[in-house]
mmCIF file of C-alpha atoms in Angstrom:
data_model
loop_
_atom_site.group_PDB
_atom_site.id
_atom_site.type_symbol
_atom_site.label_atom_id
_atom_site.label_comp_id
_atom_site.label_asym_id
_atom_site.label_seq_id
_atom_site.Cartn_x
_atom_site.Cartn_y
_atom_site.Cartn_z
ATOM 1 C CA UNK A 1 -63.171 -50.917 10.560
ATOM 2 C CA UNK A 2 -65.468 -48.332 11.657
ATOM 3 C CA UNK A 3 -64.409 -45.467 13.513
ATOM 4 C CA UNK A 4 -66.312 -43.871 16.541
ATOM 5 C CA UNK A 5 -66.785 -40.878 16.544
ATOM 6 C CA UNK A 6 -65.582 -39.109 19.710
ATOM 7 C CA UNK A 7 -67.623 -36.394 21.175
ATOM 8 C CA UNK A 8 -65.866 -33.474 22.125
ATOM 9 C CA UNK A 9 -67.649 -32.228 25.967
ATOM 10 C CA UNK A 10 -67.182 -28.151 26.169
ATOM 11 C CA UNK A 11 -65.732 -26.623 29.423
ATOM 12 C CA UNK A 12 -68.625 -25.981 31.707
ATOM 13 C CA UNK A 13 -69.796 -22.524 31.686
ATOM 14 C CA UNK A 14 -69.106 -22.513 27.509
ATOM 15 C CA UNK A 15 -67.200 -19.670 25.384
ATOM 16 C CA UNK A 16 -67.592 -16.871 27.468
ATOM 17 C CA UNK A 17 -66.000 -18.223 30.377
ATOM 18 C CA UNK A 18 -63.595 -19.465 28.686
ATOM 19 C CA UNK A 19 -63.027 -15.326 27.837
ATOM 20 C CA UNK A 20 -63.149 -14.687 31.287
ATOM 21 C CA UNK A 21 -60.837 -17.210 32.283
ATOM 22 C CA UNK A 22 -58.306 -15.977 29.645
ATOM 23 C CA UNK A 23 -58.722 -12.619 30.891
ATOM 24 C CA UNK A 24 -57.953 -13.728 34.300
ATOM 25 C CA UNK A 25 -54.537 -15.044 33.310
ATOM 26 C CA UNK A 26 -53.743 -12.276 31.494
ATOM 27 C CA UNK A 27 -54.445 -9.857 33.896
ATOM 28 C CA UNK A 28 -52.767 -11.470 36.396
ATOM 29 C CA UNK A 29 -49.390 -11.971 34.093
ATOM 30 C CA UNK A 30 -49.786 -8.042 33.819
ATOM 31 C CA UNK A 31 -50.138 -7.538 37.524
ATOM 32 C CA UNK A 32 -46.591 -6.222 38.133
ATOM 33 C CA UNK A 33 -46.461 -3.860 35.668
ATOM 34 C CA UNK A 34 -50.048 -2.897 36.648
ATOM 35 C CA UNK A 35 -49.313 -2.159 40.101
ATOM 36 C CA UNK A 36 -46.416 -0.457 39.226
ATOM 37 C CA UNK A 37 -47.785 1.830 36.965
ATOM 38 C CA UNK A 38 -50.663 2.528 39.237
ATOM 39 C CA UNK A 39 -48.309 3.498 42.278
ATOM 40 C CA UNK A 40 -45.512 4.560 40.488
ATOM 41 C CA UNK A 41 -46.969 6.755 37.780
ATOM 42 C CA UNK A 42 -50.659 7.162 37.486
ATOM 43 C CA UNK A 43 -50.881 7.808 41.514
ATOM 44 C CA UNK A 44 -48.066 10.478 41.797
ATOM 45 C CA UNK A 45 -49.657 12.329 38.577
ATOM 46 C CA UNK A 46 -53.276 12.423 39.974
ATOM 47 C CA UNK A 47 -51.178 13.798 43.459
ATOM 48 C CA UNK A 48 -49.215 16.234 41.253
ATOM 49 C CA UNK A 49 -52.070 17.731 39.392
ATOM 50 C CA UNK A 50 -54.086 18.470 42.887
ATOM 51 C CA UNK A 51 -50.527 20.172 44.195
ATOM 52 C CA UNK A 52 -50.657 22.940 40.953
ATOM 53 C CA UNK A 53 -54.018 24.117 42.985
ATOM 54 C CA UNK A 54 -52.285 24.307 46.287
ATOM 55 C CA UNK A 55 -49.145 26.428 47.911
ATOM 56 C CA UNK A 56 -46.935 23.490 49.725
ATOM 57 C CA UNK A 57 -43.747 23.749 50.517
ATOM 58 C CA UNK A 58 -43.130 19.237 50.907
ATOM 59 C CA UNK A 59 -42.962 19.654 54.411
ATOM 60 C CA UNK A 60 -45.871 20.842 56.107
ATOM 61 C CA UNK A 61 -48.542 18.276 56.862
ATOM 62 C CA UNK A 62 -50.998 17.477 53.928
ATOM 63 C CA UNK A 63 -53.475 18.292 56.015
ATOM 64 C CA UNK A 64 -52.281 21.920 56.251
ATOM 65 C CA UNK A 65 -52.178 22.416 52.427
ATOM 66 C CA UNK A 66 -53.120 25.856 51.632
ATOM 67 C CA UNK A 67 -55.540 25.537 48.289
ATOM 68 C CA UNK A 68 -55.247 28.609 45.974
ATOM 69 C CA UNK A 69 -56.744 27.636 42.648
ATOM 70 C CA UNK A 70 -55.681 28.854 39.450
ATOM 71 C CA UNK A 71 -53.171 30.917 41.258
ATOM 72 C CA UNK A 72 -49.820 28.776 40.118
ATOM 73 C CA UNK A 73 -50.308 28.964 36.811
ATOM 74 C CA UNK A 74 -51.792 32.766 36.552
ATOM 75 C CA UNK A 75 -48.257 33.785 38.194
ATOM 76 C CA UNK A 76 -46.342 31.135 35.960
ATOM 77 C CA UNK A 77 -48.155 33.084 32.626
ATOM 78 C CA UNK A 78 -48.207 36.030 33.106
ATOM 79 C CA UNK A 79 -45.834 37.160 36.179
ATOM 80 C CA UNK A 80 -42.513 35.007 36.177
ATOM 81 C CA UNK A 81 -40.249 36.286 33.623
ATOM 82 C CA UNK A 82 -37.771 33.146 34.295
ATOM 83 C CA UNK A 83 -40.410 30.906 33.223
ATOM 84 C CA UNK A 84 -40.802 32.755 30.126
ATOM 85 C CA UNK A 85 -36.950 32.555 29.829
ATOM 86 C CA UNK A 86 -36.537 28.718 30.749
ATOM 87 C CA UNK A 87 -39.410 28.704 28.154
ATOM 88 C CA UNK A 88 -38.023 30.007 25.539
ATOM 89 C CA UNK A 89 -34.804 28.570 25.944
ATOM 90 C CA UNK A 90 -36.328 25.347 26.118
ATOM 91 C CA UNK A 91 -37.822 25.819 22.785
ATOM 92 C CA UNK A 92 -34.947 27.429 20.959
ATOM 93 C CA UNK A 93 -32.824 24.186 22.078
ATOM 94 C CA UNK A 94 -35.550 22.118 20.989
ATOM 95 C CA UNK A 95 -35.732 23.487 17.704
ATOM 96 C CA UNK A 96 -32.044 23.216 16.331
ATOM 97 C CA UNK A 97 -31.049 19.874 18.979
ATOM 98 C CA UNK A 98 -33.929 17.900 17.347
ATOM 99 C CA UNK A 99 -33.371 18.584 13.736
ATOM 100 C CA UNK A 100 -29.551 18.381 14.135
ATOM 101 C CA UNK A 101 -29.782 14.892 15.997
ATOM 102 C CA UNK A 102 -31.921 13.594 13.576
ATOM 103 C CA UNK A 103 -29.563 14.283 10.588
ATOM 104 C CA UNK A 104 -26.761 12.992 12.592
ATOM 105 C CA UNK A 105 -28.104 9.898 13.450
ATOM 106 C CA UNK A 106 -29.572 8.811 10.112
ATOM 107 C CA UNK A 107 -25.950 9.900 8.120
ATOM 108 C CA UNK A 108 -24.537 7.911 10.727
ATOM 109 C CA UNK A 109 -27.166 5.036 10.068
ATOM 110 C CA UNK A 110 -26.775 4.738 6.999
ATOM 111 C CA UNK A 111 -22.792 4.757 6.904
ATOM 112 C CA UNK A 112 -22.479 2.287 9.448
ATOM 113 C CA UNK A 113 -25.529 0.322 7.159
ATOM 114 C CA UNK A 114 -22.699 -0.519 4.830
ATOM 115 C CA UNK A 115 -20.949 -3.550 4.467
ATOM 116 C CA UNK A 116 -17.391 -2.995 5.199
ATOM 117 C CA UNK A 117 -14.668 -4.401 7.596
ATOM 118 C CA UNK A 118 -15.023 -3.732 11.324
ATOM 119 C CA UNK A 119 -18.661 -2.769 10.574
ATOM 120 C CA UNK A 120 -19.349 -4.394 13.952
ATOM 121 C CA UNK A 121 -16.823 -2.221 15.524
ATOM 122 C CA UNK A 122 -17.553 1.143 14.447
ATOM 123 C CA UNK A 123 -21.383 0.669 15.004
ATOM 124 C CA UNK A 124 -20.107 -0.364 18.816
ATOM 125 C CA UNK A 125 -17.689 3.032 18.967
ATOM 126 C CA UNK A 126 -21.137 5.174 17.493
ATOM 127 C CA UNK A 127 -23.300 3.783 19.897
ATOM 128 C CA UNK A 128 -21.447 3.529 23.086
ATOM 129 C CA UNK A 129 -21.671 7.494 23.679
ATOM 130 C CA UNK A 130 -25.301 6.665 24.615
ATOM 131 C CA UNK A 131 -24.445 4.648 27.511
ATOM 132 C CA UNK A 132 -22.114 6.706 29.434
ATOM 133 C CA UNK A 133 -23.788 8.538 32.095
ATOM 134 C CA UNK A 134 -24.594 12.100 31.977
ATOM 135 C CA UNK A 135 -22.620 12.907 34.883
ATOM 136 C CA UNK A 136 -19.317 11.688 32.619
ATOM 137 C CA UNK A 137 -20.691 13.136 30.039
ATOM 138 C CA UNK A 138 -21.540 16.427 31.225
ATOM 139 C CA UNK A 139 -17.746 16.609 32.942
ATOM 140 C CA UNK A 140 -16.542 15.570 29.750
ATOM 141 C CA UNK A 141 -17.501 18.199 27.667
ATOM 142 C CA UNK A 142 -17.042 21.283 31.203
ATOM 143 C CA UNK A 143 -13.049 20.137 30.320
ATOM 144 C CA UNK A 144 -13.494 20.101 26.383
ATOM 145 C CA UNK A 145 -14.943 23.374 26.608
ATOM 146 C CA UNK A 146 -12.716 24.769 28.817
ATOM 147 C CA UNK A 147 -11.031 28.346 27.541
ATOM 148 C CA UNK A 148 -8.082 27.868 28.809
ATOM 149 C CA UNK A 149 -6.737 24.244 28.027
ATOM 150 C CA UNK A 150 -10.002 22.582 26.088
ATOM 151 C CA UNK A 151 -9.287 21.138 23.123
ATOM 152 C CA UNK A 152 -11.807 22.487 21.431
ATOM 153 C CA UNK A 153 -10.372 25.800 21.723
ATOM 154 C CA UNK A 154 -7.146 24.862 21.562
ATOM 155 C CA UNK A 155 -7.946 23.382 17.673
ATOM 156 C CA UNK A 156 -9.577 26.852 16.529
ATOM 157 C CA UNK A 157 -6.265 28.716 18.005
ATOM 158 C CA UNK A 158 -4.479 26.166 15.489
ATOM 159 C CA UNK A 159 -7.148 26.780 12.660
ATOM 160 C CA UNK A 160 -6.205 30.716 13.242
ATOM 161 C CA UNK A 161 -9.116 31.903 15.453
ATOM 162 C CA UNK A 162 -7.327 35.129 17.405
ATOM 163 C CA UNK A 163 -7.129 34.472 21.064
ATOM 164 C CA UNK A 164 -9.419 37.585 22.143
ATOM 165 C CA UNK A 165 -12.120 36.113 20.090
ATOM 166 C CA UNK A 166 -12.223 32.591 21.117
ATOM 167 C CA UNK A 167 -15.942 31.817 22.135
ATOM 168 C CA UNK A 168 -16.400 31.039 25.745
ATOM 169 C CA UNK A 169 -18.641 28.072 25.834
ATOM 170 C CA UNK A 170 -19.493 27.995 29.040
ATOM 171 C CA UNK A 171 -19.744 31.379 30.049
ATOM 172 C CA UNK A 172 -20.424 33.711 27.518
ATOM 173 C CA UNK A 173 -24.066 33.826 27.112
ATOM 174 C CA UNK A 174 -23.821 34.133 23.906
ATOM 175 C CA UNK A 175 -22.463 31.021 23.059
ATOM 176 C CA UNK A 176 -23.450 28.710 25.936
ATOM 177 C CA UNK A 177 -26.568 27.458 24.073
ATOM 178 C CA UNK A 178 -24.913 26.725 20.833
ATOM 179 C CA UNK A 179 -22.635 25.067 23.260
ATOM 180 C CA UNK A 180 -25.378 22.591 24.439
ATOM 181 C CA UNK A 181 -26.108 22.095 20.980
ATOM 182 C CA UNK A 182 -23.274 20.756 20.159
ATOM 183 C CA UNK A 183 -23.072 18.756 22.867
ATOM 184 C CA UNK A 184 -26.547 17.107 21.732
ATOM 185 C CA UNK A 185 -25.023 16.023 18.842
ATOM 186 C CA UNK A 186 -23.151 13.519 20.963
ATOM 187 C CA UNK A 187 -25.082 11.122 22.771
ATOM 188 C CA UNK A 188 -27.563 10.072 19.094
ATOM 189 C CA UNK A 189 -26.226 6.238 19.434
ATOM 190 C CA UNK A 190 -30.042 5.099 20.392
ATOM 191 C CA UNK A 191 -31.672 6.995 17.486
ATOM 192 C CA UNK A 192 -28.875 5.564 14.848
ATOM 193 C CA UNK A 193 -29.676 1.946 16.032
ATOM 194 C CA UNK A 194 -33.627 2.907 15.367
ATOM 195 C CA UNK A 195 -32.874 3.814 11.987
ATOM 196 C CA UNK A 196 -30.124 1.111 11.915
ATOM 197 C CA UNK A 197 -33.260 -1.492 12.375
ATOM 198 C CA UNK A 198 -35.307 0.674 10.118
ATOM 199 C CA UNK A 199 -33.139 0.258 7.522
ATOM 200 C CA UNK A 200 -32.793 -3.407 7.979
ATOM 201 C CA UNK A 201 -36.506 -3.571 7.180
ATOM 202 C CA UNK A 202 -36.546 -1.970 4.027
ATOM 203 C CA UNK A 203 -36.984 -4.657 1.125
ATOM 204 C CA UNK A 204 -33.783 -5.964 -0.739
ATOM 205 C CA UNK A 205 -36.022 -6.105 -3.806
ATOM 206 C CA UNK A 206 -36.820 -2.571 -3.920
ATOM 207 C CA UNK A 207 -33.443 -1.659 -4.513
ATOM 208 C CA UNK A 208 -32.483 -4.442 -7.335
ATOM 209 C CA UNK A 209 -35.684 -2.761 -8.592
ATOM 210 C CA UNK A 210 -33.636 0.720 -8.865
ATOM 211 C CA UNK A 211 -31.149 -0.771 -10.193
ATOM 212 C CA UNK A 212 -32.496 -2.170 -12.959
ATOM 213 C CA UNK A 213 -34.116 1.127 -13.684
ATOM 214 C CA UNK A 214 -30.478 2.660 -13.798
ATOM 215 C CA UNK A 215 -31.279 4.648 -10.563
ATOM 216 C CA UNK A 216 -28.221 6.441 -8.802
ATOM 217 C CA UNK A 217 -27.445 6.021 -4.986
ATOM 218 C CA UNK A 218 -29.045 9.568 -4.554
ATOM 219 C CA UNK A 219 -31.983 8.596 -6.311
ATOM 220 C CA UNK A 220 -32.215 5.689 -4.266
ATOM 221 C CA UNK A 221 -31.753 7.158 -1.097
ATOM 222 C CA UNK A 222 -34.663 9.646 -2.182
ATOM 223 C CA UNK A 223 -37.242 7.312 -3.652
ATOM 224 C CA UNK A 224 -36.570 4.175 -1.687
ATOM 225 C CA UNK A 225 -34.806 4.332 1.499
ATOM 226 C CA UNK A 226 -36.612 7.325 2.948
ATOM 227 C CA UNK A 227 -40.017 7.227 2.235
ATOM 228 C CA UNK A 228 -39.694 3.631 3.970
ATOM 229 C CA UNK A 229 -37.956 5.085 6.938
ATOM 230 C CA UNK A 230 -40.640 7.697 7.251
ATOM 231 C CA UNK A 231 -42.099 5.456 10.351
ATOM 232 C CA UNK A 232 -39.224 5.028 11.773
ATOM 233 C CA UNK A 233 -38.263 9.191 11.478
ATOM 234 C CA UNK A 234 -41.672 9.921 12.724
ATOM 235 C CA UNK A 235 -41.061 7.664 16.240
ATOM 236 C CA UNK A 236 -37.728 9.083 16.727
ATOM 237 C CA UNK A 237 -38.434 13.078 15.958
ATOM 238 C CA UNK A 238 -41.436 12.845 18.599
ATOM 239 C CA UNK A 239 -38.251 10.761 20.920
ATOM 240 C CA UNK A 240 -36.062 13.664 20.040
ATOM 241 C CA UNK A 241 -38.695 16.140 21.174
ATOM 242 C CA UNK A 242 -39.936 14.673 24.625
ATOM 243 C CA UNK A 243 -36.502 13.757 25.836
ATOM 244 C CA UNK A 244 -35.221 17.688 24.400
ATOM 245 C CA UNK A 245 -37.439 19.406 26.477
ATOM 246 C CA UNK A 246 -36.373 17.134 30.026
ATOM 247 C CA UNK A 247 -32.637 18.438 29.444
ATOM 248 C CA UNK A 248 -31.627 18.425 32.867
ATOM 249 C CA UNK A 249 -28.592 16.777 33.872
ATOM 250 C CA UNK A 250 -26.088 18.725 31.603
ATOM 251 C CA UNK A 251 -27.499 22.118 32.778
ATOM 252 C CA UNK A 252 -27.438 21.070 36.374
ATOM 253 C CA UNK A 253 -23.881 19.978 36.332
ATOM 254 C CA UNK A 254 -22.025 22.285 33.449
ATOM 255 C CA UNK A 255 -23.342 25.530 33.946
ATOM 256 C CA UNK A 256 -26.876 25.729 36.714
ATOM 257 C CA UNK A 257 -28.722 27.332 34.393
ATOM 258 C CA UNK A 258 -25.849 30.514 33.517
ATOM 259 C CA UNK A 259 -24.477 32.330 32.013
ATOM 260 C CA UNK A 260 -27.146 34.735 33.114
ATOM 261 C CA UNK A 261 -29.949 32.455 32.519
ATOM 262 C CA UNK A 262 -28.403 31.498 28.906
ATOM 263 C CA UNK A 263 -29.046 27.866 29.839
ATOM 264 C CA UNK A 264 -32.113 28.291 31.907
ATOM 265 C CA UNK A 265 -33.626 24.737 30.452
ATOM 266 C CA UNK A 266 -37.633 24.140 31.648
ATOM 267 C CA UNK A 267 -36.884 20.824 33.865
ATOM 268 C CA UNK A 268 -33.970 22.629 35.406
ATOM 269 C CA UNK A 269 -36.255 25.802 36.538
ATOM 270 C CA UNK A 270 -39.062 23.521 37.924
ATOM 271 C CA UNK A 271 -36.185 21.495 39.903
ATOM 272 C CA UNK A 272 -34.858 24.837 41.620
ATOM 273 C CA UNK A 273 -38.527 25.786 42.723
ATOM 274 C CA UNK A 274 -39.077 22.168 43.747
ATOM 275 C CA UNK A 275 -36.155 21.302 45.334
ATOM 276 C CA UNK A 276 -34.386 24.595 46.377
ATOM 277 C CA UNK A 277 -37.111 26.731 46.498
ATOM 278 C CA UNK A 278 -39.529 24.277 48.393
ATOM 279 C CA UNK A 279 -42.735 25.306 46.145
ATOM 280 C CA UNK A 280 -43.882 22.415 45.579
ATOM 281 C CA UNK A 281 -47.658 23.413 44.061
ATOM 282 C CA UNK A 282 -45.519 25.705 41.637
ATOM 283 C CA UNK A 283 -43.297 22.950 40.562
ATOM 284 C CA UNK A 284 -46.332 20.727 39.629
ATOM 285 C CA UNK A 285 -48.085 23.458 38.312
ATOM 286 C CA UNK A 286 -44.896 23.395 35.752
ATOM 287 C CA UNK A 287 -45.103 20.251 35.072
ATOM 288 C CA UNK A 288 -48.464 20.275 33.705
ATOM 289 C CA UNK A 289 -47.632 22.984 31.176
ATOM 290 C CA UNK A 290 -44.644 21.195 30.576
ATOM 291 C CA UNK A 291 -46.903 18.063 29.470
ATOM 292 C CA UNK A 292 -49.365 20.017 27.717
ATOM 293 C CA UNK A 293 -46.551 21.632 25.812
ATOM 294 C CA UNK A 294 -45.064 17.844 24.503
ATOM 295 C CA UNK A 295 -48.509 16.048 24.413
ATOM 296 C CA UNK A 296 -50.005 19.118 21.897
ATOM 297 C CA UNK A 297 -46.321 18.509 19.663
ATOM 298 C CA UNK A 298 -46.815 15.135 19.645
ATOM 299 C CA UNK A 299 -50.658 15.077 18.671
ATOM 300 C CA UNK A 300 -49.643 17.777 15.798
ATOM 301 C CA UNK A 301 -46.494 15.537 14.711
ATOM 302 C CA UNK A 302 -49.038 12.563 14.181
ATOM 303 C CA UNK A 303 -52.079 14.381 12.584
ATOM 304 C CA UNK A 304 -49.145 16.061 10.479
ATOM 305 C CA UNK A 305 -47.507 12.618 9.954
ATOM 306 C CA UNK A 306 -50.358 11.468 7.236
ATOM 307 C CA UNK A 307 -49.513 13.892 5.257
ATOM 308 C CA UNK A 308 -45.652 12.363 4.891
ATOM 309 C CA UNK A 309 -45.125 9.078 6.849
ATOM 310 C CA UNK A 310 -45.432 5.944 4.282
ATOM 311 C CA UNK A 311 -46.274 2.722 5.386
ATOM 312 C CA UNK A 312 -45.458 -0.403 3.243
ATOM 313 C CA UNK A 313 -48.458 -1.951 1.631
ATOM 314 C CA UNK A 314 -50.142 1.576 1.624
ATOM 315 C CA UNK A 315 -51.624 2.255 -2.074
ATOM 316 C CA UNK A 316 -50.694 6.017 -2.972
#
């Protein structure tokens, strides 16, 4: 029996409205988001970046806005020492929180990566520091670090530490950064599930491979597991590094920015000349460097990242 062949009639309009038409629908799907983003985030950034050129205190009338240029950020370089402080402190946290965190959370990773009894359990205990609010947090640690009934103190009087030279964490100014430090150290539950999931990914075969070959765990760890997790390192150092230098909560709360400036963080300075200060063009004018700052990091971390980051399926 013969069979007719059925003739398949295009959409009017052909292929390319067909695109449109897709395009439509898709753009529509990604309306919410779109509008938020737009209002939300793209509007009050344009806004912020023509406050840096402008003296205005969030008050006064827009229409009054007094327009000054370059002014903000000529005083912010070269004439505010407590930017230069909240600066530097920034940057000194950055640079021992960030490396610190990332060790911690990849030991931890790969720990809890074994299979042993209650595995479920202790990944829940790791993580769940993560969720509590910084609020709790921050109180947490003002009564751990507290000279005279923390417990932290308390343990280095047992170890032997002599009473007169028990730090004080939160006001000594020597110690109060090393005291956020620590703190960081804390709170590393979303980077350990990262590299938890990293670590998921990386190829059973691989290691019966290394095993054959007579390979010890260390060797293992060094030529397998790592150079896979590179990726996954590279997302969460340039993580680490963004939400380092917004510390703001734990500085608000534990110490506002003392000893003596010791814990002047960036994001806390720019909130006391927002917010308590009322200069709002100065704030924004912070902000800016602020994003410069992470944005020229991140760039360098990625052109950097070739260099070290290994992709699977990548020839060497």
């Amino acid at each position: 029996m013969a069979i007719d062949a059925v003739k398949i009639i295009p959409r009017k309009g052909g292929r390319k409205a067909q695109w449109w038409r897709d395009a439509r629908d898709g753009y529509l799907f990604a309306l919410p988001w779109l509008l938020g983003f737009f209002i939300f985030t793209l509007g009050p950034m344009l806004i912020s970046i023509a406050m840096s050129f402008s003296q205005w205190d969030g008050i006064t009338p827009i229409s009054r806005i007094q327009w000054v240029g370059l002014q903000n950020y000529q005083q912010l370089l070269t004439d505010d020492a407590r930017f230069a402080k909240a600066l530097g402190n920034t940057v000194w946290y950055v640079c021992w929180a960030v490396p610190f965190g990332t060790l911690n959370a990849l030991g931890l990773a790969l720990l809890l990566n074994q299979e042993v009894k209650g595995q479920a359990v202790f990944r829940t205990l790791f993580y769940l520091p993560s969720v509590v609010s910084g609020v709790a947090t921050s109180m947490m640690w003002m009564w751990l670090y507290n000279p005279s009934f923390g417990p932290v103190n308390f343990a280095l009087a047992k170890l032997g530490v002599p009473q007169s030279q028990l730090p004080g964490w939160l006001t000594d100014p020597k110690w109060a950064m090393t005291a956020f430090i620590f703190m960081s150290l804390w709170g590393v539950g979303n980077s350990m599930l990262i590299y938890l999931a990293g670590l998921q990914g990386v190829p059973t075969h691989l290691y019966e491979a290394a095993d054959l070959d007579g390979a010890s765990a260390w060797v293992r760890l060094r030529n397998v597991t790592l150079p896979l997790l590179t990726p996954t390192i590279l997302f969460n150092l340039i993580m680490g590094i963004i939400g380092s230098f917004q510390t703001f909560t734990q500085a608000f709360i534990m110490t506002s920015g003392g000893p003596k400036d010791a814990t002047l963080f960036f994001v806390l300075y720019l909130y006391q000349k927002a917010f308590q200060q009322f200069k709002m063009g100065y704030a924004s004018a912070m902000a800016w460097i602020l994003f410069i700052i992470i944005m020229a990091l991140t760039l360098t971390l990625m052109r950097t990242s070739q260099r070290w980051v290994y992709y699977e399926g990548e020839r060497g």
